Each structure stands twice: as C-alpha cells, then as structure tokens.
Coordinates of C-alpha atoms in Angstrom, one line a residue:
M17 CA 124.9 112.7 78.9
N18 CA 127.4 115.5 79.5
D19 CA 124.6 118.1 79.7
R20 CA 122.9 116.2 82.5
Y21 CA 126.1 115.6 84.3
N22 CA 127.2 119.2 84.2
K23 CA 123.7 120.3 85.2
W24 CA 124.0 118.2 88.4
L25 CA 127.5 119.6 89.1
N26 CA 126.2 123.1 88.9
D27 CA 122.9 122.5 90.7
N28 CA 122.7 124.3 94.1
G29 CA 120.4 121.6 95.3
I30 CA 123.1 118.9 95.1
S31 CA 125.3 118.7 98.2
E32 CA 129.0 119.5 98.0
S33 CA 129.9 115.9 99.2
D34 CA 127.8 114.4 96.3
K35 CA 129.4 116.8 93.9
E36 CA 132.8 115.5 94.9
I37 CA 131.6 112.0 94.1
L38 CA 130.4 113.2 90.7
K39 CA 133.8 114.8 90.0
N40 CA 135.5 111.5 90.6
M41 CA 133.3 109.5 88.3
T42 CA 134.9 107.7 85.4
E43 CA 133.5 108.2 81.9
K44 CA 131.9 104.8 82.1
E45 CA 130.2 105.7 85.4
K46 CA 129.0 109.0 84.0
E47 CA 127.4 107.2 81.1
E48 CA 125.7 104.7 83.4
S49 CA 124.4 107.4 85.7
F50 CA 123.5 110.2 83.3
S51 CA 122.5 108.5 80.0
S52 CA 118.9 109.5 80.6
D53 CA 116.5 110.9 83.2
L54 CA 114.6 108.5 85.6
E55 CA 111.1 109.2 84.4
F56 CA 108.1 109.4 86.7
G57 CA 105.8 106.9 85.0
T58 CA 102.3 105.8 85.4
A59 CA 102.7 104.8 89.0
G60 CA 105.9 106.4 90.1
I61 CA 109.6 105.7 89.6
R62 CA 111.9 102.6 89.8
G63 CA 115.5 102.0 89.0
L64 CA 119.0 101.1 90.1
M65 CA 120.1 103.0 93.2
G66 CA 123.0 105.3 93.0
L67 CA 124.0 108.9 92.2
G68 CA 122.8 110.2 88.9
S69 CA 119.9 111.4 86.8
N70 CA 118.7 107.9 85.8
K71 CA 119.0 106.3 89.2
M72 CA 117.0 106.1 92.5
N73 CA 118.5 108.5 95.0
K74 CA 117.5 111.2 97.4
Y75 CA 117.3 113.8 94.6
T76 CA 115.2 111.8 92.2
V77 CA 112.9 110.7 95.1
G78 CA 112.8 114.3 96.3
K79 CA 111.9 115.6 92.8
A80 CA 109.1 113.1 92.6
T81 CA 107.8 114.2 96.0
V82 CA 107.9 117.9 95.2
G83 CA 105.9 117.2 92.0
L84 CA 103.4 115.2 94.0
A85 CA 103.2 118.0 96.6
N86 CA 102.5 120.6 94.0
Y87 CA 99.8 118.5 92.4
L88 CA 98.1 117.8 95.8
N89 CA 98.1 121.4 96.8
K90 CA 96.6 122.5 93.5
H91 CA 93.8 120.0 93.4
H92 CA 93.0 119.1 97.0
D93 CA 92.2 121.0 100.2
N94 CA 94.2 120.0 103.3
P95 CA 95.8 117.0 101.6
S96 CA 97.4 114.2 103.6
V97 CA 99.7 111.3 102.6
V98 CA 100.5 108.0 104.4
I99 CA 103.9 106.5 103.6
A100 CA 105.3 103.0 103.9
Y101 CA 108.6 101.3 103.1
D102 CA 109.9 97.8 102.7
T103 CA 113.2 96.1 103.8
R104 CA 115.2 97.3 100.8
N105 CA 118.4 99.3 101.4
N106 CA 117.6 103.0 101.7
S107 CA 113.8 102.5 101.7
S108 CA 113.4 104.0 105.2
D109 CA 115.6 107.0 104.3
Y110 CA 113.6 107.7 101.1
A111 CA 110.4 107.4 103.0
L112 CA 111.5 109.9 105.7
D113 CA 112.7 112.3 103.1
A114 CA 109.4 112.1 101.3
A115 CA 107.5 112.8 104.5
L116 CA 109.6 115.8 105.5
I117 CA 109.4 117.3 101.9
L118 CA 105.6 117.0 102.0
N119 CA 105.6 118.6 105.4
Y120 CA 107.6 121.5 104.2
Y121 CA 105.0 122.1 101.5
G122 CA 102.2 122.1 104.0
I123 CA 101.0 118.5 103.7
K124 CA 100.2 116.3 106.6
T125 CA 101.9 112.9 106.6
Y126 CA 101.7 109.6 108.4
L127 CA 104.9 107.5 108.3
F128 CA 104.9 103.9 109.3
K129 CA 107.3 103.3 112.2
E130 CA 108.5 99.9 110.8
Y131 CA 108.8 97.9 107.6
T132 CA 105.3 97.6 106.1
S133 CA 103.7 95.8 103.2
T134 CA 102.3 97.4 100.1
P135 CA 98.8 96.0 100.7
E136 CA 98.8 97.5 104.2
L137 CA 99.7 100.9 102.6
S138 CA 96.8 100.5 100.3
F139 CA 94.5 99.8 103.2
A140 CA 95.9 102.6 105.3
V141 CA 95.1 105.3 102.6
K142 CA 91.4 104.6 103.0
Y143 CA 91.5 103.8 106.7
L144 CA 93.2 107.1 107.5
N145 CA 91.1 109.0 104.9
C146 CA 94.2 110.2 103.2
T147 CA 94.4 112.0 99.9
S148 CA 97.3 109.9 98.7
G149 CA 99.8 107.2 99.6
I150 CA 103.5 106.4 98.9
V151 CA 105.3 103.1 99.2
I152 CA 109.0 102.8 98.8
T153 CA 109.6 99.4 97.3
S154 CA 110.9 97.7 94.1
S155 CA 108.8 94.6 94.8
H156 CA 110.6 91.5 93.7
N157 CA 113.6 93.1 91.9
P158 CA 117.2 92.4 92.9
K159 CA 118.8 94.4 95.8
E160 CA 120.3 97.0 93.5
Y161 CA 116.8 98.4 92.7
N162 CA 114.3 100.5 94.6
G163 CA 111.1 102.3 93.6
Y164 CA 108.5 104.9 94.6
K165 CA 104.8 104.1 94.0
V166 CA 102.0 106.6 94.4
Y167 CA 98.4 105.7 95.4
N168 CA 95.2 107.6 95.1
N169 CA 92.5 108.2 97.8
K170 CA 90.8 104.9 97.0
G171 CA 93.9 102.9 97.9
G172 CA 94.8 102.0 94.3
Q173 CA 97.8 103.0 92.3
I174 CA 97.3 106.3 90.4
V175 CA 95.6 106.0 87.0
P176 CA 94.7 108.6 84.3
P177 CA 94.1 111.5 84.4
E178 CA 95.6 111.9 87.9
D179 CA 98.9 110.2 86.9
D180 CA 99.3 112.6 83.9
L181 CA 98.8 115.6 86.1
I182 CA 101.4 114.4 88.6
I183 CA 103.8 113.6 85.9
K184 CA 103.4 117.1 84.5
E185 CA 104.2 118.6 87.8
V186 CA 107.3 116.4 88.3
N187 CA 108.6 117.2 84.8
S188 CA 108.2 120.9 85.3
L189 CA 110.9 120.9 87.9
D190 CA 114.2 121.9 86.3
N191 CA 116.5 121.6 89.3
F192 CA 116.8 120.4 92.8
E193 CA 116.6 123.7 94.7
S194 CA 113.0 123.0 95.5
L195 CA 113.9 120.1 97.6
K196 CA 113.2 121.5 101.1
Y197 CA 112.8 119.5 104.2
A198 CA 110.8 120.3 107.3
P199 CA 112.3 119.4 110.7
K200 CA 111.1 116.0 111.9
N201 CA 109.4 117.4 115.0
N202 CA 107.0 119.6 112.9
E203 CA 103.3 119.6 113.5
L204 CA 102.4 117.9 110.2
F205 CA 104.5 114.8 110.8
Y206 CA 102.7 111.8 112.4
I207 CA 103.7 108.2 113.0
T208 CA 101.0 105.9 111.7
P209 CA 99.0 104.6 114.7
D210 CA 99.2 101.0 115.7
E211 CA 95.5 100.5 115.1
V212 CA 96.1 100.7 111.3
H213 CA 98.0 97.4 111.4
E214 CA 95.6 95.7 113.8
S215 CA 92.7 96.7 111.5
F216 CA 94.6 95.6 108.4
V217 CA 95.1 92.1 109.9
K218 CA 91.4 91.8 110.6
E219 CA 90.5 93.1 107.2
N220 CA 92.4 90.2 105.6
E221 CA 90.2 87.8 107.4
R222 CA 87.3 89.1 105.5
A223 CA 88.6 87.2 102.5
I224 CA 87.7 83.9 104.3
I225 CA 84.4 82.5 103.1
N226 CA 83.9 79.8 105.6
K227 CA 85.7 80.4 108.9
E228 CA 84.3 77.2 110.4
L229 CA 86.5 75.3 108.0
L230 CA 89.6 77.0 109.4
D231 CA 88.4 76.6 113.0
K232 CA 88.0 72.8 112.4
Y233 CA 90.9 71.9 110.1
A234 CA 93.6 74.5 110.3
K235 CA 95.5 72.6 113.0
D236 CA 95.7 69.7 110.5
I237 CA 97.2 71.8 107.7
K238 CA 101.0 71.9 107.6
V239 CA 102.5 75.0 106.1
T240 CA 106.0 76.2 105.4
Y241 CA 106.3 80.0 104.9
S242 CA 109.0 82.3 103.6
S243 CA 109.0 86.1 103.3
L244 CA 112.1 86.2 101.1
H245 CA 113.8 88.6 103.5
G246 CA 110.8 91.0 103.1
V247 CA 108.1 92.5 105.3
G248 CA 105.6 89.6 105.2
I249 CA 106.7 87.6 108.2
K250 CA 105.0 89.8 110.9
T251 CA 101.5 89.7 109.4
A252 CA 101.8 86.2 108.1
K253 CA 102.7 84.8 111.5
E254 CA 99.8 86.7 113.1
L255 CA 97.3 85.1 110.8
L256 CA 98.9 81.7 110.9
D257 CA 98.9 81.8 114.7
K258 CA 95.4 83.0 115.0
Y259 CA 93.9 80.1 113.2
K260 CA 96.5 77.6 114.7
F261 CA 97.9 76.3 111.5
N262 CA 100.7 73.8 111.9
Y263 CA 103.6 75.8 110.4
N264 CA 107.3 76.4 110.3
I265 CA 109.2 79.3 108.7
V266 CA 112.2 79.3 106.5
K267 CA 114.4 81.0 109.2
E268 CA 117.2 82.2 106.9
Q269 CA 114.7 83.9 104.6
C270 CA 112.5 85.4 107.3
I271 CA 115.2 87.8 108.4
Y272 CA 114.8 91.4 107.3
D273 CA 117.7 91.8 104.8
G274 CA 117.8 94.4 102.0
N275 CA 120.6 92.4 100.3
F276 CA 118.3 89.4 99.9
T277 CA 121.2 87.1 100.8
T278 CA 119.5 83.8 100.2
A279 CA 117.2 85.0 97.4
P280 CA 119.1 87.5 95.2
E281 CA 116.2 87.7 92.8
P282 CA 113.3 87.5 95.4
N283 CA 110.5 86.6 93.1
P284 CA 108.1 83.8 94.1
E285 CA 107.8 82.9 90.5
Y286 CA 111.4 81.6 90.4
E287 CA 111.7 77.9 91.4
K288 CA 115.1 78.4 92.8
N289 CA 113.7 80.5 95.6
Y290 CA 111.9 77.5 97.0
E291 CA 115.0 75.4 97.6
L292 CA 115.4 76.3 101.2
G293 CA 111.6 76.1 101.7
I294 CA 111.6 72.5 100.4
K295 CA 114.1 71.6 103.1
Y296 CA 111.9 73.0 105.8
A297 CA 108.8 71.6 104.3
K298 CA 110.2 68.1 104.3
E299 CA 111.1 68.5 108.0
N300 CA 107.5 69.6 108.8
D301 CA 105.9 67.2 106.3
S302 CA 104.2 70.4 105.0
D303 CA 101.2 70.3 102.7
I304 CA 102.2 73.6 101.1
I305 CA 105.1 76.0 100.8
I306 CA 104.0 79.7 100.6
L307 CA 106.3 82.5 99.6
T308 CA 105.5 86.3 99.5
D309 CA 107.8 88.7 97.7
P310 CA 109.7 91.5 99.7
D311 CA 106.7 93.9 99.8
A312 CA 104.2 91.0 100.3
D313 CA 101.8 91.9 97.6
R314 CA 102.5 88.7 95.6
V315 CA 102.2 85.1 96.7
G316 CA 103.6 81.9 95.2
A317 CA 103.3 78.3 96.3
M318 CA 104.4 74.7 95.9
Y319 CA 102.2 71.9 97.1
K320 CA 102.9 68.3 98.0
V321 CA 102.3 65.6 95.4
N322 CA 103.5 62.0 96.2
N323 CA 106.0 63.3 98.8
E324 CA 107.5 65.8 96.4
Y325 CA 106.8 69.5 95.9
K326 CA 105.3 70.9 92.7
Q327 CA 105.2 74.6 91.9
I328 CA 101.8 76.1 90.9
N329 CA 101.9 79.0 88.5
G330 CA 100.1 82.3 88.8
N331 CA 97.3 81.4 86.3
L332 CA 96.4 78.2 88.1
I333 CA 96.4 79.9 91.5
G334 CA 94.0 82.5 90.1
A335 CA 91.8 79.7 88.7
L336 CA 91.8 78.0 92.0
F337 CA 90.7 81.1 93.9
A338 CA 88.1 81.9 91.2
N339 CA 86.7 78.4 91.3
Y340 CA 86.4 78.2 95.1
I341 CA 84.7 81.6 95.2
L342 CA 82.2 80.7 92.5
E343 CA 81.4 77.4 94.2
N344 CA 81.1 78.8 97.7
K345 CA 79.8 82.4 97.6
N346 CA 76.3 83.6 96.9
I347 CA 76.5 84.6 93.2
T348 CA 74.0 87.1 91.7
N349 CA 73.4 88.6 88.3
N350 CA 75.4 91.6 89.5
S351 CA 78.4 89.5 90.4
Y352 CA 81.6 89.8 88.3
M353 CA 85.3 89.0 88.2
I354 CA 88.2 90.8 86.5
K355 CA 91.4 89.4 84.9
S356 CA 94.2 90.9 82.9
I357 CA 94.2 90.3 79.1
V358 CA 97.3 88.1 79.4
S359 CA 95.8 85.8 82.1
T360 CA 94.2 82.4 81.6
P361 CA 90.8 82.2 79.8
L362 CA 89.9 79.4 82.2
V363 CA 88.5 82.0 84.6
S364 CA 86.4 83.5 81.9
K365 CA 85.0 80.1 81.2
M366 CA 84.2 79.5 84.8
C367 CA 82.3 82.9 85.0
E368 CA 80.5 82.1 81.8
E369 CA 79.4 78.8 83.2
K370 CA 78.0 80.6 86.2
G371 CA 76.3 83.2 84.0
I372 CA 78.3 86.2 85.2
K373 CA 80.7 88.7 83.6
C374 CA 84.5 88.4 83.6
Y375 CA 85.9 91.8 82.6
E376 CA 89.4 92.1 81.0
V377 CA 91.8 94.9 81.7
L378 CA 95.4 95.7 80.8
T379 CA 98.2 94.2 82.8
G380 CA 98.7 95.7 86.3
C381 CA 96.5 95.4 89.4
K382 CA 96.0 99.1 89.2
N383 CA 93.8 98.5 86.2
I384 CA 91.8 95.9 88.2
A385 CA 91.4 98.4 91.0
N386 CA 90.3 101.1 88.6
K387 CA 87.7 98.8 86.9
R388 CA 86.4 97.8 90.4
N389 CA 86.0 101.5 91.3
E390 CA 84.0 102.1 88.0
L391 CA 81.7 99.2 88.9
I392 CA 81.2 100.2 92.5
D393 CA 77.4 99.4 92.4
K394 CA 78.0 95.8 91.3
D395 CA 79.1 92.7 93.3
Y396 CA 82.9 92.4 92.9
L397 CA 84.1 88.9 93.6
F398 CA 87.7 88.6 92.6
G399 CA 90.4 90.0 90.3
F400 CA 93.9 88.7 89.3
E401 CA 96.8 88.8 87.0
E402 CA 99.0 85.9 86.1
S403 CA 102.2 87.4 87.7
L404 CA 101.0 86.2 91.2
G405 CA 98.7 89.3 91.9
Y406 CA 95.3 88.6 93.5
M407 CA 92.7 91.0 94.7
F408 CA 89.8 89.9 96.9
N409 CA 86.6 91.8 97.9
I410 CA 88.1 93.5 100.9
N411 CA 89.2 97.1 101.6
V412 CA 92.6 96.6 100.0
N413 CA 92.6 98.0 96.5
D414 CA 95.8 96.3 95.3
K415 CA 97.2 92.8 95.1
N416 CA 97.6 91.3 98.5
G417 CA 99.8 88.4 99.6
F418 CA 98.1 87.9 103.0
S419 CA 94.5 87.5 101.8
S420 CA 95.9 85.3 99.1
M421 CA 97.7 83.1 101.7
L422 CA 94.5 82.8 103.8
S423 CA 92.4 81.9 100.7
F424 CA 94.9 79.2 99.7
L425 CA 94.8 77.8 103.2
E426 CA 91.0 77.8 103.3
I427 CA 91.0 75.7 100.1
L428 CA 93.3 73.2 101.8
C429 CA 90.9 73.1 104.7
Y430 CA 88.1 72.5 102.3
C431 CA 90.0 69.7 100.7
K432 CA 90.7 68.2 104.1
S433 CA 87.0 68.3 104.9
K434 CA 86.3 66.3 101.7
D435 CA 89.2 63.9 102.3
I436 CA 90.8 64.9 99.0
T437 CA 94.2 66.4 98.2
L438 CA 94.9 69.8 96.5
N439 CA 96.0 67.8 93.5
D440 CA 92.6 66.1 93.4
Y441 CA 90.9 69.5 93.6
I442 CA 92.9 70.8 90.7
E443 CA 92.3 67.7 88.7
N444 CA 88.5 68.1 89.2
I445 CA 88.7 71.6 87.8
F446 CA 90.5 70.3 84.7
K447 CA 88.1 67.5 84.2
K448 CA 85.2 69.9 84.2
Y449 CA 86.7 72.7 82.1
G450 CA 89.5 71.2 80.1
Y451 CA 93.3 71.0 80.7
Y452 CA 94.5 74.6 80.5
K453 CA 98.2 75.2 80.7
E454 CA 100.0 78.5 80.3
E455 CA 103.6 79.8 80.4
T456 CA 105.2 83.2 80.0
L457 CA 108.6 83.8 78.3
S458 CA 110.4 87.1 78.5
F459 CA 113.0 87.8 75.8
V460 CA 115.5 90.5 76.7
Y461 CA 117.6 91.9 73.9
S462 CA 120.9 93.5 75.1
G463 CA 122.7 96.2 73.1
L464 CA 121.8 99.6 71.9
D465 CA 119.6 98.1 69.1
G466 CA 117.5 96.0 71.5
K467 CA 114.4 98.2 71.3
D468 CA 114.7 98.4 67.5
I469 CA 114.8 94.6 67.2
I470 CA 111.6 94.3 69.3
N471 CA 109.8 97.0 67.2
N472 CA 110.8 95.1 64.1
Y473 CA 109.4 91.9 65.5
M474 CA 106.1 93.5 66.4
N475 CA 105.8 95.1 63.0
S476 CA 106.5 91.8 61.3
F477 CA 103.8 90.1 63.3
R478 CA 101.5 93.0 62.8
N479 CA 101.8 93.1 59.0
D480 CA 101.9 89.3 58.7
T481 CA 105.5 89.1 57.5
I482 CA 105.8 86.5 60.2
K483 CA 103.0 84.0 60.0
F484 CA 101.8 80.9 61.9
S485 CA 101.0 77.8 60.0
K486 CA 97.9 76.9 62.0
K487 CA 94.6 78.6 61.3
H488 CA 94.0 81.5 63.7
T489 CA 92.4 84.8 64.4
K490 CA 94.5 87.8 65.3
K491 CA 93.6 90.7 67.6
D492 CA 95.7 93.9 67.5
Y493 CA 95.2 95.9 70.7
L494 CA 96.4 99.0 69.0
N495 CA 93.1 99.0 67.2
E496 CA 91.1 99.1 70.5
E497 CA 89.5 102.5 71.1
N498 CA 88.9 101.9 74.8
E499 CA 90.9 101.2 77.9
L500 CA 92.3 98.1 76.3
H501 CA 94.3 100.1 73.7
T502 CA 98.0 99.0 74.0
N503 CA 100.9 97.7 72.0
A504 CA 100.0 94.0 72.1
L505 CA 98.9 91.2 69.7
K506 CA 97.0 88.1 70.4
Y507 CA 96.6 85.0 68.2
V508 CA 93.9 82.4 69.0
F509 CA 94.3 79.1 67.0
E510 CA 91.6 76.8 65.9
D511 CA 92.6 74.2 68.6
N512 CA 92.0 76.9 71.4
S513 CA 95.7 77.5 72.0
W514 CA 96.8 81.1 72.0
I515 CA 99.8 83.4 72.0
M516 CA 100.1 87.0 73.0
L517 CA 103.0 89.3 72.4
R518 CA 103.6 92.4 74.5
P519 CA 106.7 94.5 74.5
S520 CA 107.9 96.5 77.4
G521 CA 107.4 100.3 77.1
T522 CA 110.7 101.0 79.1
E523 CA 113.1 98.1 78.5
P524 CA 114.4 96.2 75.5
K525 CA 112.1 93.2 76.4
I526 CA 109.2 91.4 74.9
K527 CA 106.9 89.1 76.8
V528 CA 105.3 86.2 75.1
Y529 CA 102.3 84.6 76.8
L530 CA 101.4 81.1 75.7
G531 CA 98.3 79.0 76.5
V532 CA 96.7 75.8 75.5
K533 CA 93.5 73.9 76.3
C534 CA 93.4 70.1 75.7
D535 CA 91.5 67.0 76.8
S536 CA 94.3 65.6 78.9
E537 CA 97.4 66.8 80.9
V538 CA 99.8 65.0 78.6
S539 CA 98.3 66.6 75.5
S540 CA 98.4 70.0 77.1
I541 CA 102.0 69.6 78.0
N542 CA 102.9 68.5 74.5
E543 CA 100.9 71.3 72.9
L544 CA 102.5 73.9 75.1
N545 CA 106.0 72.7 74.3
E546 CA 105.2 72.8 70.6
L547 CA 104.1 76.4 71.0
K548 CA 107.2 77.3 72.9
S549 CA 109.3 75.7 70.2
Q550 CA 107.6 77.7 67.5
I551 CA 108.0 81.0 69.2
K552 CA 111.6 80.4 70.0
K553 CA 112.4 79.6 66.4
I554 CA 110.9 83.0 65.5
V555 CA 112.5 85.3 68.1
I556 CA 115.8 83.5 68.5
C557 CA 117.3 84.2 65.0
P558 CA 120.7 83.5 63.6
G559 CA 123.4 85.6 65.3
I560 CA 121.5 85.6 68.6
T561 CA 122.5 83.5 71.6
E562 CA 120.0 82.2 74.2
I563 CA 120.9 82.5 77.9
K564 CA 118.3 81.3 80.3
H565 CA 118.1 83.2 83.6
G566 CA 115.2 82.8 86.0
A567 CA 112.0 83.3 84.0
F568 CA 113.8 85.4 81.4
I569 CA 115.7 84.5 78.2
Y570 CA 118.4 87.1 77.6
L571 CA 119.4 87.5 73.9
S572 CA 122.6 89.2 72.7
S573 CA 124.3 89.4 69.4
V574 CA 127.3 87.2 68.9

C-alpha cells in the first residue's frame, strides 16, 4: 500500500492539488485508496470513484485510455473511437478526458453531446465505422461507482485476443506522465452527429415482428415507465409516442440524477425499485411497469394480475421473448438462439421442440455477441442472460433495454388481439413445457478471508466433501477445453432440478443459481424453496450471520 501511495506522491503526472489531498489522507483512507491497483479487466475498469490506485478517477481512466490508444495505433490504420456516457457523477468528464487523450495520440473521436445509452454506443460503433467504442457507465451499481467499457469494431464488448493485447498495453504504463490531452478544438475531435440517434431509434423498431399488432392495439396497452434516473427516458418516450401507447412515466425517477435519489441501487431486478412505479401504474391502471437501468441496456418488468403487480424475473422474460419469436418468425434449419450457461433450460427446450440449436456461452452478453459473430452465416434469432440482458437480431451487438421494451409491448398487443392476459400467455407456456422456476442467490463474504472461504467451498463441492442427498450428475466447467472453460459447477438432479455455483473472479462473492421443473406451479414453488433451504444450510455455516440486502446475502463472521 505504501509503495503505491508514495509512487503517486512522486509521480509528475499527478497534479499538485491532488498531491495535497493525498498528503492529508488518514491511514485508513490510504488503505482504502491504495490497497491494490484498479485492474483493466476483460471489458475495461469499474470501481468506486475517488483518488487512489484502486479507484475510478481521471488518472486511472487516463491510463486505460493511453493503453487503448497504444493498442489501436499498433494494430489499426487511422483508428477512430466513438464515446458515450451515462448520467453518473463524473461520467461526462471522464468521457471528455478519454476523447482528448485519444486525440493527442492521433486518434479521431466522436463524443456524444448528451447522456447516451450503452446500446446506442454499440450501434454507433458500426454506424460510424469506428475501430472501437468507449462507454462511461457502471450500469446498475450504486452512485459511488463508475466504469469504463471498451467495444470492438463489431459493436460488442472486447473479447480475446483483443482484450489481452489492450490489457498488456495498459499494464505496461508505469506512471501517469503519458496522460497528455489535446485541446478541445483540435481537428480529430468530433461531436457525434444527430443522425446516429435517429437511426438508432429506427433500428430498435426492427425487433418488432408484427407492426400491424402495434398499429392496432398499442393505444389500448397501458404502460408505466421508469428510467431509474438514467439515460433511457429520451429513447423510451420516442418509441412509446411513435406507436401511441397509453403511458405515464415515474416522474421522480425520470429525472437525470447521478445520485439515484429515489433508487440508490438502481437495478431493475430489485423489487423495491418498483414501489414508485406501482403508485403511478395504479393511477394509470397500467398493464405493465417497465424499468430500464441507468445505462438502459437492461430491462425489468412487473405485470398486472388481479389488480396487483407481479414481478417477472429475467429467466421468464427471456423465455417469453424466445417463445414469441419461435411462434411468430420464419424458422429454418439455420436458425439458432444463444443463452448463458446459468440461464433457464426452458429456452433450450423450446428450441429443441422447433428443431433448432440453442448454443450456450459463459455469462456476459459479450459472449453472446462473440458467438453471434462466429455464426455470421447462420440465422440468429435471439440471445439472453438471466440478469435482464436481451439481444435481438438487429444491429446492436449488446443487450438492449429499448428493443426489449418494444418486444414486451408487442407480446401485450398480441395478447390483446387474442383476448388473453399476459398471465394467460405465461400459463400456456408452462402448460406446454412444464413449470420452470429459477432464482439466483449471491453470497458475499466480508473480511480478509472472504475469497479463501469461497475457494474452500468450491473445492469441497468439487471433491465431493460436500454432497447432495438426491441422485445427480455433476459438470465441472474447469474440465471444459473450449470457450466454456470457467470456475463453475453444475448439478442436475434426477427430478430435473439443478444448481450451479459460480464464484466471482474479483470479489469475495459466490453466485448460486437454482432451477426446478415441475408439473404445477405449487410444486415448482415448493421444490425451489427446498433447494434454497439446502444450499443455505451448506453455505451459511456456524459463526456466520445472514444479512439480506437486495438480491444479495451478505455473510460476515460473528
């Protein structure tokens, strides 16, 4: 810690005013800010904002940008980069810094002039024929965080080997003296033209399968929308207005606010973020409440059942989209879908019933995008991951809250045309394929030994020190010799229920994915609760306290 701290104090690239702040840090603040380096990972950097080596600040953002510039100049002729940013505190400053650093190193940049969504950045990379893209966002994390994601020329997040080459360049920088900024009025600095946004809005409409349904029934569909203080409100309103949906917005949450005042943890997976939306939905008698996260790449929803609102999880949303596409698009032998290894097997079952392939990839929509790029000659239909990320067959190579919103609303229009409710539509899927239910638990272990505890758990599962009583098969993804090689274990039991364990590579956290398939909803609920009970007995051991917080269970020694 002291070595990193002293290095910053003596670095000529650190401003004198920031050095004064460093000198006045307490020992605790030094430990929090310099305990490690903020690493450039497989898609970029993310962390708490503040001064220090392990935080997001103009220096760590600048270092990442110089590394990217060096990579681009070595491997591409006349490279160009388009840059977007969300409503988070400091996002616009980091974006401008990145643009001017790239300009200094001879790289043309397009900077969006206002808050812009991640899916629009993905679209813009290809639309402007850029070599790369950057978006400044930390997605659905709390206000203290920010991040920096890098995209390739196909509009997807960087993947091997490109990410490794960029990481190598970033890690080769030993100080901040290489952080040089061109003046803003330089000849390589461009503002992204308005036509990019206009074209992006139209591109989202390509996800609609039957526009006639929207033309006829949209006016009868009542919608409540919230952008959770993020960028989504502009594009969402444009699409809702175009098709004349009967909607209202959650006014308090559709204000740009980097502090996320009414949604401190702005994740559409969290039920508490719908509380204001329910109030507005009841005023409008809405059929559905739709939330997008701050950078608008994820979408969540609640739908009306017997005058109350019921949350629908990411797996079921994915199954709804997949079912509608398979029932309403022209399917060929070349057609296929993609899902992450932790997502519901219901979609695989749907594809099997239609005689097409459903490929599995590791978690992260970048892996869906990469698989889609590999299979460019085949007929891509849809891809998803259970954490509310959905990718349709349009020119956006990342998850997209807007095409997801439109697809959701098209399904509601379809239901209206058949005089059924969304709940009826869901029930018909379950009657056909079985009652699938899934849930994800995240166990976070505090303390310095958190990662060791998780490693011990994984080793105990791996060598069968921890056993399940029910008969099962076990798949160890460390034994995979292809793109599915990862530190994860999956158990499939004889009754078709399953458990997957996947530790985080960067945090003292382990995610446990649970799923069941039964003949009735009651049975599926009971079976899922039994699975949860079993797994909690295993991972919450004596001396550990359980603290529920959002979708996470925080564990600490007592």
